[in-house]
CSV table of C-alpha atoms in Angstrom, one decimal:
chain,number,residue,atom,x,y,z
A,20,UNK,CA,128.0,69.3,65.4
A,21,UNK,CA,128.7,73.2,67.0
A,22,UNK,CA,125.0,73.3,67.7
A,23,UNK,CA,125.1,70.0,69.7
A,24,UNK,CA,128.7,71.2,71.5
A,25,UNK,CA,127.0,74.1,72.2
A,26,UNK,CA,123.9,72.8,73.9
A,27,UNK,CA,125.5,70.2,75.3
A,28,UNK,CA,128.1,71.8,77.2
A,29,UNK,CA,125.6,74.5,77.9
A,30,UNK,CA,122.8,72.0,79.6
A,31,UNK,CA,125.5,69.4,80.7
A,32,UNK,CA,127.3,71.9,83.0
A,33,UNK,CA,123.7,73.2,84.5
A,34,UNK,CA,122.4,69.8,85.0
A,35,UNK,CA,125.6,69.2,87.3
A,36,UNK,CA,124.6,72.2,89.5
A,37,UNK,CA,126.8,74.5,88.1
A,38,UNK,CA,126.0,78.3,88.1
A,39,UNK,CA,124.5,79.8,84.7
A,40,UNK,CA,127.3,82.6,84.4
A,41,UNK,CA,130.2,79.5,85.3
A,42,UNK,CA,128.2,77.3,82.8
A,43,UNK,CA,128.5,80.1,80.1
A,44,UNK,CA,132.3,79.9,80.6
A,45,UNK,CA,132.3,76.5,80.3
A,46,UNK,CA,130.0,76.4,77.4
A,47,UNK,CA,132.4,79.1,75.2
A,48,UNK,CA,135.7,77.0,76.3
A,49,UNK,CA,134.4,73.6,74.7
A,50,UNK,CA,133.5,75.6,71.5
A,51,UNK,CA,137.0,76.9,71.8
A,52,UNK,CA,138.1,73.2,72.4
A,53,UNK,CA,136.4,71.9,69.5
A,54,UNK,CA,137.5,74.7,67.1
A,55,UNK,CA,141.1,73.9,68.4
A,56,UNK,CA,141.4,77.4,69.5
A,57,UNK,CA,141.4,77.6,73.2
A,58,UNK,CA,143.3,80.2,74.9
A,59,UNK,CA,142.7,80.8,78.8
A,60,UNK,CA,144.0,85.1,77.9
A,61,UNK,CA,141.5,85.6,75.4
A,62,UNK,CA,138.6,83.7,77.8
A,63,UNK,CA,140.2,86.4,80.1
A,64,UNK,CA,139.6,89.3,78.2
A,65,UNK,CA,136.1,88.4,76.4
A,66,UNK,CA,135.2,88.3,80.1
A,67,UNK,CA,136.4,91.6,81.4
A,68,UNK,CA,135.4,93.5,78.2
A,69,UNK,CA,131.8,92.0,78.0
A,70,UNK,CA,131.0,94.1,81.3
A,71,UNK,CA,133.4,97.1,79.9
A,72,UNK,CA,130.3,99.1,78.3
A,73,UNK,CA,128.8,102.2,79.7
A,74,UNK,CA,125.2,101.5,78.9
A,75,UNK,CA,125.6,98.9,81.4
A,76,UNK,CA,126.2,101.2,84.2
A,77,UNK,CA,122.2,102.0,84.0
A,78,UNK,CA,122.1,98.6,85.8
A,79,UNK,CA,123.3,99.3,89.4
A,80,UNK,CA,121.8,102.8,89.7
A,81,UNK,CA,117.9,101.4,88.2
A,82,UNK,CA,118.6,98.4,91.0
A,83,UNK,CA,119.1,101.7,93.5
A,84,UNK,CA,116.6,103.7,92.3
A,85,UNK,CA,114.0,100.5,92.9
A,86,UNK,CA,115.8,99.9,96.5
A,87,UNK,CA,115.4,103.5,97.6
A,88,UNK,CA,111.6,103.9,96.0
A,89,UNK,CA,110.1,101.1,98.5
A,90,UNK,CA,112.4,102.0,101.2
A,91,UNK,CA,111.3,105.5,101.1
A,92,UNK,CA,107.7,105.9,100.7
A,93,UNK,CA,107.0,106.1,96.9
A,94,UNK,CA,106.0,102.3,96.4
A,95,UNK,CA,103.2,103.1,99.5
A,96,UNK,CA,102.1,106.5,98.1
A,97,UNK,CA,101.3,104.9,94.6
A,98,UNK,CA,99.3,102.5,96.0
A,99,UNK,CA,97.3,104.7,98.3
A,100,UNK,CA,96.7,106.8,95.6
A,101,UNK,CA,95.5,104.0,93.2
A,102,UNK,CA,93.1,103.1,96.3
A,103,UNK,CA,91.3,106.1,96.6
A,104,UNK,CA,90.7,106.1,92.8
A,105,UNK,CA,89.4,102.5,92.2
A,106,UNK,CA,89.1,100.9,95.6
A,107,UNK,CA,85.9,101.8,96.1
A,108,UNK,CA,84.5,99.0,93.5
A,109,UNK,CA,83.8,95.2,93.8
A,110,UNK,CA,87.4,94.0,93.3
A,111,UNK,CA,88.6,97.1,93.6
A,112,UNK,CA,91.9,96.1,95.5
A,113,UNK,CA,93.1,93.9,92.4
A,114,UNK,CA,92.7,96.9,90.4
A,115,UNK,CA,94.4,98.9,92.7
A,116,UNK,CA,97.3,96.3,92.3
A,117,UNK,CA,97.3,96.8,88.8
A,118,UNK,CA,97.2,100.5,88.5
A,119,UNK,CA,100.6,100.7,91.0
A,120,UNK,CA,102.2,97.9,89.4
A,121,UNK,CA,101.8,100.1,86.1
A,122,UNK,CA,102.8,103.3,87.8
A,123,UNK,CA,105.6,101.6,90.1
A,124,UNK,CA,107.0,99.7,86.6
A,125,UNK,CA,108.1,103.2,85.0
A,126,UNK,CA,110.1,103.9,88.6
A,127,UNK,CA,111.9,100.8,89.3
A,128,UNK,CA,112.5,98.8,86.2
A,129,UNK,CA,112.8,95.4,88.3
A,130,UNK,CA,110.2,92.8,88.4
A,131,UNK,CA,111.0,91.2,91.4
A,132,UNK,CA,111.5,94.7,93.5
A,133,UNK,CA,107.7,95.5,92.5
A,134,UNK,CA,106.5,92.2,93.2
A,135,UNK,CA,108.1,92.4,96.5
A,136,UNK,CA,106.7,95.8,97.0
A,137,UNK,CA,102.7,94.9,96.2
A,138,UNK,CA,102.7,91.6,98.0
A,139,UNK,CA,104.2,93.6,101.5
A,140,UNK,CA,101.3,96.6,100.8
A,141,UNK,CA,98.4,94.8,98.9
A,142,UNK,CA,98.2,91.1,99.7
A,143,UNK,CA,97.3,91.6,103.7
A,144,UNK,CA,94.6,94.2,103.0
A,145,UNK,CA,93.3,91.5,100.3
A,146,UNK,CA,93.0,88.8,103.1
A,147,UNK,CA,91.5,90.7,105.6
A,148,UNK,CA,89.1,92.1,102.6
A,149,UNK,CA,88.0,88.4,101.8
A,150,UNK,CA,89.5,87.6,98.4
A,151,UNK,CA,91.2,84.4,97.6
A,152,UNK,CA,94.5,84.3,98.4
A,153,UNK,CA,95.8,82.0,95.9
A,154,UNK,CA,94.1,84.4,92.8
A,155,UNK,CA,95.0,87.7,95.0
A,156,UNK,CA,98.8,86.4,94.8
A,157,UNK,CA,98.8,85.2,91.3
A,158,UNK,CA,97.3,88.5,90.1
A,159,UNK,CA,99.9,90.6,92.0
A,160,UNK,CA,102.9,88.4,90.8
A,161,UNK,CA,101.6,88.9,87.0
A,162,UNK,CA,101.0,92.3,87.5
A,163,UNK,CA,104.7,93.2,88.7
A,164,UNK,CA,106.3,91.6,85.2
A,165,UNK,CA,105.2,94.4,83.8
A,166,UNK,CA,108.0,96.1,85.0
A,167,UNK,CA,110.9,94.7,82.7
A,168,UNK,CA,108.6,96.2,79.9
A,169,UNK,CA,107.7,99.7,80.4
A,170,UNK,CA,111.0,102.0,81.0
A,171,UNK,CA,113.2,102.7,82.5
A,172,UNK,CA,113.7,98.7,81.9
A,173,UNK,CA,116.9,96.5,83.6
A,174,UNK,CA,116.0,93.9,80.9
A,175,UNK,CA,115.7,96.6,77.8
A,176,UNK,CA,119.4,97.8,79.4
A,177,UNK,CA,120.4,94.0,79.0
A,178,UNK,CA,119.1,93.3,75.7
A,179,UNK,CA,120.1,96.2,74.1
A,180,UNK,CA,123.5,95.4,75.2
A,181,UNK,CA,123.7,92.0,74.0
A,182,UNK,CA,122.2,92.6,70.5
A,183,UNK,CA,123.1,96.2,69.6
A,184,UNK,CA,120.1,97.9,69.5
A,185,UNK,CA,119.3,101.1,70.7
A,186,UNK,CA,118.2,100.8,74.7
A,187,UNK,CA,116.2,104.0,73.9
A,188,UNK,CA,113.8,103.3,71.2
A,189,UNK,CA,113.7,99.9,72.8
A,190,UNK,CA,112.4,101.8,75.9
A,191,UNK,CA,110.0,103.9,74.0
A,192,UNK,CA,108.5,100.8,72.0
A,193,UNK,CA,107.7,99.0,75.3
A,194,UNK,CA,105.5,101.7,76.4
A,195,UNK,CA,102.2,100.9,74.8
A,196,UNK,CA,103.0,97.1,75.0
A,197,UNK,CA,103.2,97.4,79.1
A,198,UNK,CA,99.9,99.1,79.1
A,199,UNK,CA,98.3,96.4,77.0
A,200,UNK,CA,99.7,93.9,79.5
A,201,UNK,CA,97.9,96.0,82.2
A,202,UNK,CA,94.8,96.6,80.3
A,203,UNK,CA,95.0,92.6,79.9
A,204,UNK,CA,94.9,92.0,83.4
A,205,UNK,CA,92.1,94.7,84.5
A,206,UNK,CA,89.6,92.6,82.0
A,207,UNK,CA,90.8,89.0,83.4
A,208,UNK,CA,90.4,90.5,86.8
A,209,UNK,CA,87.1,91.9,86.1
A,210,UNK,CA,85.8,88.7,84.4
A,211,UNK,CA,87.0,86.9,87.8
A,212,UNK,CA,85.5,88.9,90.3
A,213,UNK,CA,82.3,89.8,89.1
A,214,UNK,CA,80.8,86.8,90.7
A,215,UNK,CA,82.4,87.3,93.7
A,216,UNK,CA,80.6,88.7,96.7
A,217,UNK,CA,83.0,90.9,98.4
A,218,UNK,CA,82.3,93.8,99.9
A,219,UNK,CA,84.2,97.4,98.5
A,220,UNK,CA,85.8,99.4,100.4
A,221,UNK,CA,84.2,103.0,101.2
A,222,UNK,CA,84.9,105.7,98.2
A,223,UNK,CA,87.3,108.0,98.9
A,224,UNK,CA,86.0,111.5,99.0
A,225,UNK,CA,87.0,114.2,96.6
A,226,UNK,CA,88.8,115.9,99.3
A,227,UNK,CA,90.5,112.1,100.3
A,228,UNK,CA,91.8,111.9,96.6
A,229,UNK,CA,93.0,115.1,96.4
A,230,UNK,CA,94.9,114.6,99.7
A,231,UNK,CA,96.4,111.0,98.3
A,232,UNK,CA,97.4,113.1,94.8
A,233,UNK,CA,99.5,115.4,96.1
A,234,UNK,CA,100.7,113.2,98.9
A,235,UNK,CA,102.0,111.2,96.0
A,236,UNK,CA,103.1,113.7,93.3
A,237,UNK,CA,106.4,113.6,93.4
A,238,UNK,CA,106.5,110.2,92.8
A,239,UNK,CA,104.6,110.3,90.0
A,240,UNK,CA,106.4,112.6,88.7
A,241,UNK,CA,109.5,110.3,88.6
A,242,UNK,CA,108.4,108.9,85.3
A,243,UNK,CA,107.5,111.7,83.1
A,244,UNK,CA,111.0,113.3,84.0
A,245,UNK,CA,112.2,109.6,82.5
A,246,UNK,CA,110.1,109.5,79.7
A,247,UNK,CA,110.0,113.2,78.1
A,248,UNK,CA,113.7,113.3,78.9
A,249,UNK,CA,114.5,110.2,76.6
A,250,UNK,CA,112.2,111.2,74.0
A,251,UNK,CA,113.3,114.7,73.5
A,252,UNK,CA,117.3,113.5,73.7
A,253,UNK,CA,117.7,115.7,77.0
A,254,UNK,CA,119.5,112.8,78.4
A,255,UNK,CA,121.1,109.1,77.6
A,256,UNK,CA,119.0,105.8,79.1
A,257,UNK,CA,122.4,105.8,81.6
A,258,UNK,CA,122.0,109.0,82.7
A,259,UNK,CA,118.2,108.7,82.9
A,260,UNK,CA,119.3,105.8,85.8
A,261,UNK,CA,121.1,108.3,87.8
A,262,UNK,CA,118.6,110.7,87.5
A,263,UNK,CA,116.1,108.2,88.5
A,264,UNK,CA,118.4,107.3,91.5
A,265,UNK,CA,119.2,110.4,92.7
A,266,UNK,CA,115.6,111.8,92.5
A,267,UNK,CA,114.2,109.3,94.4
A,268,UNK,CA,116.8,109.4,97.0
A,269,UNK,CA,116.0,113.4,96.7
A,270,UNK,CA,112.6,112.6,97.4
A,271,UNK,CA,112.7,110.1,100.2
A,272,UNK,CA,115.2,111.6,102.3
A,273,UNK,CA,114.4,115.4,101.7
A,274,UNK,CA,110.8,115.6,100.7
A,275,UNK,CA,109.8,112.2,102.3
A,276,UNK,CA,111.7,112.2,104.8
A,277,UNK,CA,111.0,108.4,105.8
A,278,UNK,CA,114.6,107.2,104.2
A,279,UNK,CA,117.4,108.1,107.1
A,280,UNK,CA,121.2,107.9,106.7
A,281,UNK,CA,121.6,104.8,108.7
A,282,UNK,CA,119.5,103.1,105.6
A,283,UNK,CA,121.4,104.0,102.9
A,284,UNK,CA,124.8,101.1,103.6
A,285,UNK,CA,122.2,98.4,103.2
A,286,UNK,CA,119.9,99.6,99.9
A,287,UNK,CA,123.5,100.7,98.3
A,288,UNK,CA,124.9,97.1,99.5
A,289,UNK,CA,121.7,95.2,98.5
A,290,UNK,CA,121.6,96.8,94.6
A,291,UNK,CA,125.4,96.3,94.5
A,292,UNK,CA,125.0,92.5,95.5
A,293,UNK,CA,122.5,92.5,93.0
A,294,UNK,CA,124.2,94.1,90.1
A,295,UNK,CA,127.3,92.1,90.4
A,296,UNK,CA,125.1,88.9,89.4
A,297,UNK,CA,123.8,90.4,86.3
A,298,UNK,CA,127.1,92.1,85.4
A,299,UNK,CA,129.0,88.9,86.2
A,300,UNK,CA,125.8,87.3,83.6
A,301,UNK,CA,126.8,89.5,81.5
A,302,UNK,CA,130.6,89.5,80.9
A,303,UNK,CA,130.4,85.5,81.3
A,304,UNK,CA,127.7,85.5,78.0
A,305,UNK,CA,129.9,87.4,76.0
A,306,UNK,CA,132.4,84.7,76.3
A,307,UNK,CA,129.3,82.8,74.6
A,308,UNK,CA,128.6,85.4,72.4
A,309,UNK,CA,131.7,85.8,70.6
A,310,UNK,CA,132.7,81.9,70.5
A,311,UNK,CA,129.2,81.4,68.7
A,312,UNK,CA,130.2,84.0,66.2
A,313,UNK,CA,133.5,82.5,65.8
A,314,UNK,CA,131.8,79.3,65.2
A,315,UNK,CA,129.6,80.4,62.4
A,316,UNK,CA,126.6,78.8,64.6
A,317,UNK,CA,124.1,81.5,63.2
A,318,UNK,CA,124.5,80.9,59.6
A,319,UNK,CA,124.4,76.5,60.9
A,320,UNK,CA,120.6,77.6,62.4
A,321,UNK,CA,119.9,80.5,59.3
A,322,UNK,CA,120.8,77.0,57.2
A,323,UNK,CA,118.2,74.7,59.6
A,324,UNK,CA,115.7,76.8,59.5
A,325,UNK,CA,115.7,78.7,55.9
A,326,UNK,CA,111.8,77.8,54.9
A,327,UNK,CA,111.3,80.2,57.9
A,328,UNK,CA,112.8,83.1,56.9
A,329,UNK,CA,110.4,84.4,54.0
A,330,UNK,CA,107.3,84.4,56.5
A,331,UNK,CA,108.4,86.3,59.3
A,332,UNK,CA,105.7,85.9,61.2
A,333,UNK,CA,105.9,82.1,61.5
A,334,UNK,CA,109.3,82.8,62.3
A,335,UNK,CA,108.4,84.8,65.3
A,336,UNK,CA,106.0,82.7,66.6
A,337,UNK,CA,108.5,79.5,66.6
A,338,UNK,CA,111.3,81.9,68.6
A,339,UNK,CA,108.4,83.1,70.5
A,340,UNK,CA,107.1,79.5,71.2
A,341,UNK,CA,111.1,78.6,71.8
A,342,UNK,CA,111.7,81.6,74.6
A,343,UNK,CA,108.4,80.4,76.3
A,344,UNK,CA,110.0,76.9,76.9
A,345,UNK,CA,113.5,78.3,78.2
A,346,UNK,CA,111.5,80.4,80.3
A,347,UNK,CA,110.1,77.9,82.2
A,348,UNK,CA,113.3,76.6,83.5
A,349,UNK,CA,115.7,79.7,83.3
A,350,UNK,CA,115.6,82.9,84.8
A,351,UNK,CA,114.7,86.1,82.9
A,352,UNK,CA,119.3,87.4,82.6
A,353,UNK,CA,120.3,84.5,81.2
A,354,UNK,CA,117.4,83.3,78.8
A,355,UNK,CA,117.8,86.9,77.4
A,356,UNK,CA,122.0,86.6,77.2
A,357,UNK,CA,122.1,83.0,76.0
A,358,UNK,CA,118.8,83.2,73.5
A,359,UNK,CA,120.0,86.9,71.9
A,360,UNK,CA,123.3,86.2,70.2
A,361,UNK,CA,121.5,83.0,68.3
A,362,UNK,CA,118.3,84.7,67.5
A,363,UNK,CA,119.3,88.5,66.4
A,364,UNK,CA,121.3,86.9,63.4
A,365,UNK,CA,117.9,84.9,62.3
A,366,UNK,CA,115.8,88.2,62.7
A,367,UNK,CA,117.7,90.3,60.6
A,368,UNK,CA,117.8,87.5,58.4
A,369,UNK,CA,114.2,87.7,58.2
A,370,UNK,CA,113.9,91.2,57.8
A,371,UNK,CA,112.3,91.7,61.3
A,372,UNK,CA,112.4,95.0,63.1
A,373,UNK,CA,115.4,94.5,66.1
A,374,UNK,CA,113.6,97.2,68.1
A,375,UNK,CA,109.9,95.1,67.7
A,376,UNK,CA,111.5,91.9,68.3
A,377,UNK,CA,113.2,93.4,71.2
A,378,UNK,CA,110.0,94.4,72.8
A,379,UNK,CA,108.5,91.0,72.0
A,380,UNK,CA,111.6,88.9,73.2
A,381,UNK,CA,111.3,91.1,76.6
A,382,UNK,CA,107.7,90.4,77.5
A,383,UNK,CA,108.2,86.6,76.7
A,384,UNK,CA,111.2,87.0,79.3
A,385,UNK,CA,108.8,89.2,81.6
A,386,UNK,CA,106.0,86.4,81.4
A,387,UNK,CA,108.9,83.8,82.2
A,388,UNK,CA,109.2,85.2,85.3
A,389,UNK,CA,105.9,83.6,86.3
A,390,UNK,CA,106.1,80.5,84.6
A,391,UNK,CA,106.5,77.3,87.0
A,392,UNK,CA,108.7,75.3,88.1
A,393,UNK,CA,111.5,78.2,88.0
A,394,UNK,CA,109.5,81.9,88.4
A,395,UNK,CA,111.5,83.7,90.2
A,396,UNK,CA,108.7,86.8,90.6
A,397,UNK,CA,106.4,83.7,92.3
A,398,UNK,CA,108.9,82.9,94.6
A,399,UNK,CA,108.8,86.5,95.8
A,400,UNK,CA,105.4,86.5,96.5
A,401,UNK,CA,105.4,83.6,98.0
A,402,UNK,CA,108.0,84.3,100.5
A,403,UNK,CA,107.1,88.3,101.6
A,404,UNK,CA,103.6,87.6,101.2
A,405,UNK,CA,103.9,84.4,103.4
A,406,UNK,CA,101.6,82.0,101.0
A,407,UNK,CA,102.5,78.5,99.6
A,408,UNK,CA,104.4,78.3,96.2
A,409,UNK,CA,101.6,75.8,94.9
A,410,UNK,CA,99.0,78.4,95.7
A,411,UNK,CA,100.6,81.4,93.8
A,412,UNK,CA,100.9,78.6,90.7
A,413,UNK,CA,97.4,78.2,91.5
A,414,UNK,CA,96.3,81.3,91.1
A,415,UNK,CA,98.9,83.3,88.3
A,416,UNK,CA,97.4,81.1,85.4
A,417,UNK,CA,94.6,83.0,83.7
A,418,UNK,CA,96.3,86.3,84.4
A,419,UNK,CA,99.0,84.7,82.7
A,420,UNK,CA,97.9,83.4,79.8
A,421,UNK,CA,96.1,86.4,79.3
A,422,UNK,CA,100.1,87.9,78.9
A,423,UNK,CA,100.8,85.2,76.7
A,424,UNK,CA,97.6,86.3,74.1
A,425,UNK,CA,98.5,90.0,74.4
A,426,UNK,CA,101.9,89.2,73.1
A,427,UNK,CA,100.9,86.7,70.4
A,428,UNK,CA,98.3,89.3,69.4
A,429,UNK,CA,101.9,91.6,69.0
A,430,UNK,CA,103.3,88.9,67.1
A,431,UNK,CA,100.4,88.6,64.5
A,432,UNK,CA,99.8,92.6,64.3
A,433,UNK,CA,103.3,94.2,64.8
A,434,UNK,CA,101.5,98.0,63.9
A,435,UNK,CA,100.3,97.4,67.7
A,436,UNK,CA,104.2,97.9,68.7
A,437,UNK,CA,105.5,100.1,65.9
A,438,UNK,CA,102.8,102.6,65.1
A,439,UNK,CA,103.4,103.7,69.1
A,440,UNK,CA,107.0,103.4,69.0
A,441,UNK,CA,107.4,105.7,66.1
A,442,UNK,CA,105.2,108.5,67.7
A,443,UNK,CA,107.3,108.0,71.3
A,444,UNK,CA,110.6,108.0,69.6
A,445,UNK,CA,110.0,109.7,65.8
């Protein structure tokens, strides 16, 4: 009967139009109704203190550090830099998109900033250059969810959050996961385009790549600092978000020089507007969170679903297969702050690894973000790179389903995510 309350008032309220984070309220005050509990002061302070937690401040200065990075130069520096490295082969601008979406994911940490990013630079030289819009788009919109998976990650910050595991080891596990992702793409890509007949642009001379590397070095330098800095405890995942933010603003005002003063009101407004969803997502879930606790609806599904519990694996793949549906109709926030609370208590049930689940859980959500009707990363393609939401559809389906492999191949061989992890955080 909770689970059906639950669900109910959950799906009931978004069905009437209601936002997600006011349907989360509404969801935790009919389980407060039904266990004859409701009290509007303690709805009132779940609220407040489920945004009251300092890992969360990571969120607004990752949303600025991804604001200021293609407002000042680094997103088009990457990607000139990938150019004169790979460009020069058939179907070389796809791989071009794929090596900056990789390199652009460890600055940004948002999805839909990257996406935004690639389709300005990538998609018009793609036209002009004769490739198919619709698989040019889809390819570029695949490529940017790679973002939410290799640090410094919004989503990791989220999840971490939400189910109490550590945002760095999280961050450290998704590294060799995001490359796989990448690597996935390159082969799809390749297997696409090698029938093609488009002509490559001119290789870049050595002098040419030189010039592009240390046009773009500091930039690239942006995540090493990240990286080595989280593995070797010199600083916090929140204070590896300011330093990601105040490097690139370093770098694009001082070194750059392409970001002026005048800029700076809208990119702080714009990553403001945008933290204030997720942190209103957030404190609105943990209304959720700690009504589902009350409810005992954890040990109800634990009970449901018991078989499942001594074969972890079959396990995974059913919360894998049950993410992948929510995905397709929610948006990445709320599928992770909705699914977490209800699923953490069934993995440590089962014995699973948080941190691997974590990094499985993520990339579902990443992949969702692609999925149709609701895919929010296809949306932004489809509106800065001025092409039709059916073609984008069109053309993201084998890049995505070749996601959806790589992270059932995770799934069935978990050493692929914790034999990494161990070395990046051990």
């Amino acid at each position: 009967m909770t689970i059906a309350i639950f669900l109910g008032a959950l799906l009931g309220a978004m069905a009437l139009g209601v936002p997600i984070a006011f349907s989360l309220l509404v969801c935790g005050a009919a389980l407060m109704y039904h266990l004859d509990m409701f009290d509007a002061q303690i709805l009132a302070q779940n609220t407040i203190e489920g945004a009251n937690s300092f890992p969360l401040l990571a969120v607004p200065f990752f949303m600025l550090a991804g604001e200021i990075m293609n407002a000042g130069g680094l997103s088009r520096r990457i990607v000139n830099f990938a150019m004169t490295l790979v460009g020069h082969v058939r179907g070389g601008l796809g791989y071009v998109g794929i090596m900056a979406a990789v390199i652009m994911a460890a600055l940004s940490g948002s999805a839909v900033a990257d996406a935004a990013a690639l389709a300005a630079l990538l998609l018009p030289m793609m036209n002009r250059a004769g490739y198919d819009t619709a698989r040019s788009a889809g390819l570029l919109a695949s490529a940017s969810v790679i973002a939410p998976v290799i640090p410094p990650s919004i989503a990791f910050v989220v999840f971490g959050v939400a189910a109490n595991v550590s945002i760095s080891k999280l961050f450290m596990a998704g590294i060799a996961p995001g490359l796989m992702l990448g690597a996935a793409l390159w082969i799809t890509w390749w297997l696409l385009v090698r029938q093609k007949n488009i002509a490559p642009s001119p290789r870049a001379s050595r002098r040419e790549v030189l010039a592009a590397l240390r046009d773009a070095t500091f930039a690239l330098v942006l995540p090493a600092i990240v990286v080595v800095g989280l593995k070797f405890g010199v600083f916090t995942p929140t204070e590896a978000a300011v330093v990601a933010a105040v490097y690139a603003l370093f770098v694009s005002t001082v070194v750059y020089r392409e970001l002026k003063l005048k800029q700076l009101y809208g990119l702080f407004l714009a990553a403001a507007q945008t933290t204030a969803v997720i942190m209103f997502l957030v404190a609105a879930a943990m209304v959720s969170a700690w009504m589902i606790t009350v409810a005992n609806l954890p040990a109800e599904l634990a009970a449901l679903l018991q078989p499942l519990l001594d074969q972890p694996t079959l396990l995974l793949v059913m919360l894998m297969v049950v993410t992948m549906l929510v995905g397709t109709a929610m948006d990445m926030t709320p599928t992770i702050l909705i699914l977490t609370p209800v699923f953490m208590p069934l993995v440590k049930a089962a014995g699973i690894d948080p941190v691997y689940f974590g990094v499985l859980f993520i990339i579902n959500n990443a992949i969702g973000l692609i999925t149709p009707p609701v895919g929010t990363v296809l949306s932004t393609v489809a509106g800065v790179g001025k092409v039709s939401m059916d073609a984008v559809t069109r053309g993201v389906w084998p890049f995505m389903l070749a996601q959806f492999v790589v992270m059932f191949l995770l799934v069935l061989f978990p050493a692929l995510v914790t034999v990494p992890a161990r070395w990046f955080y051990g």
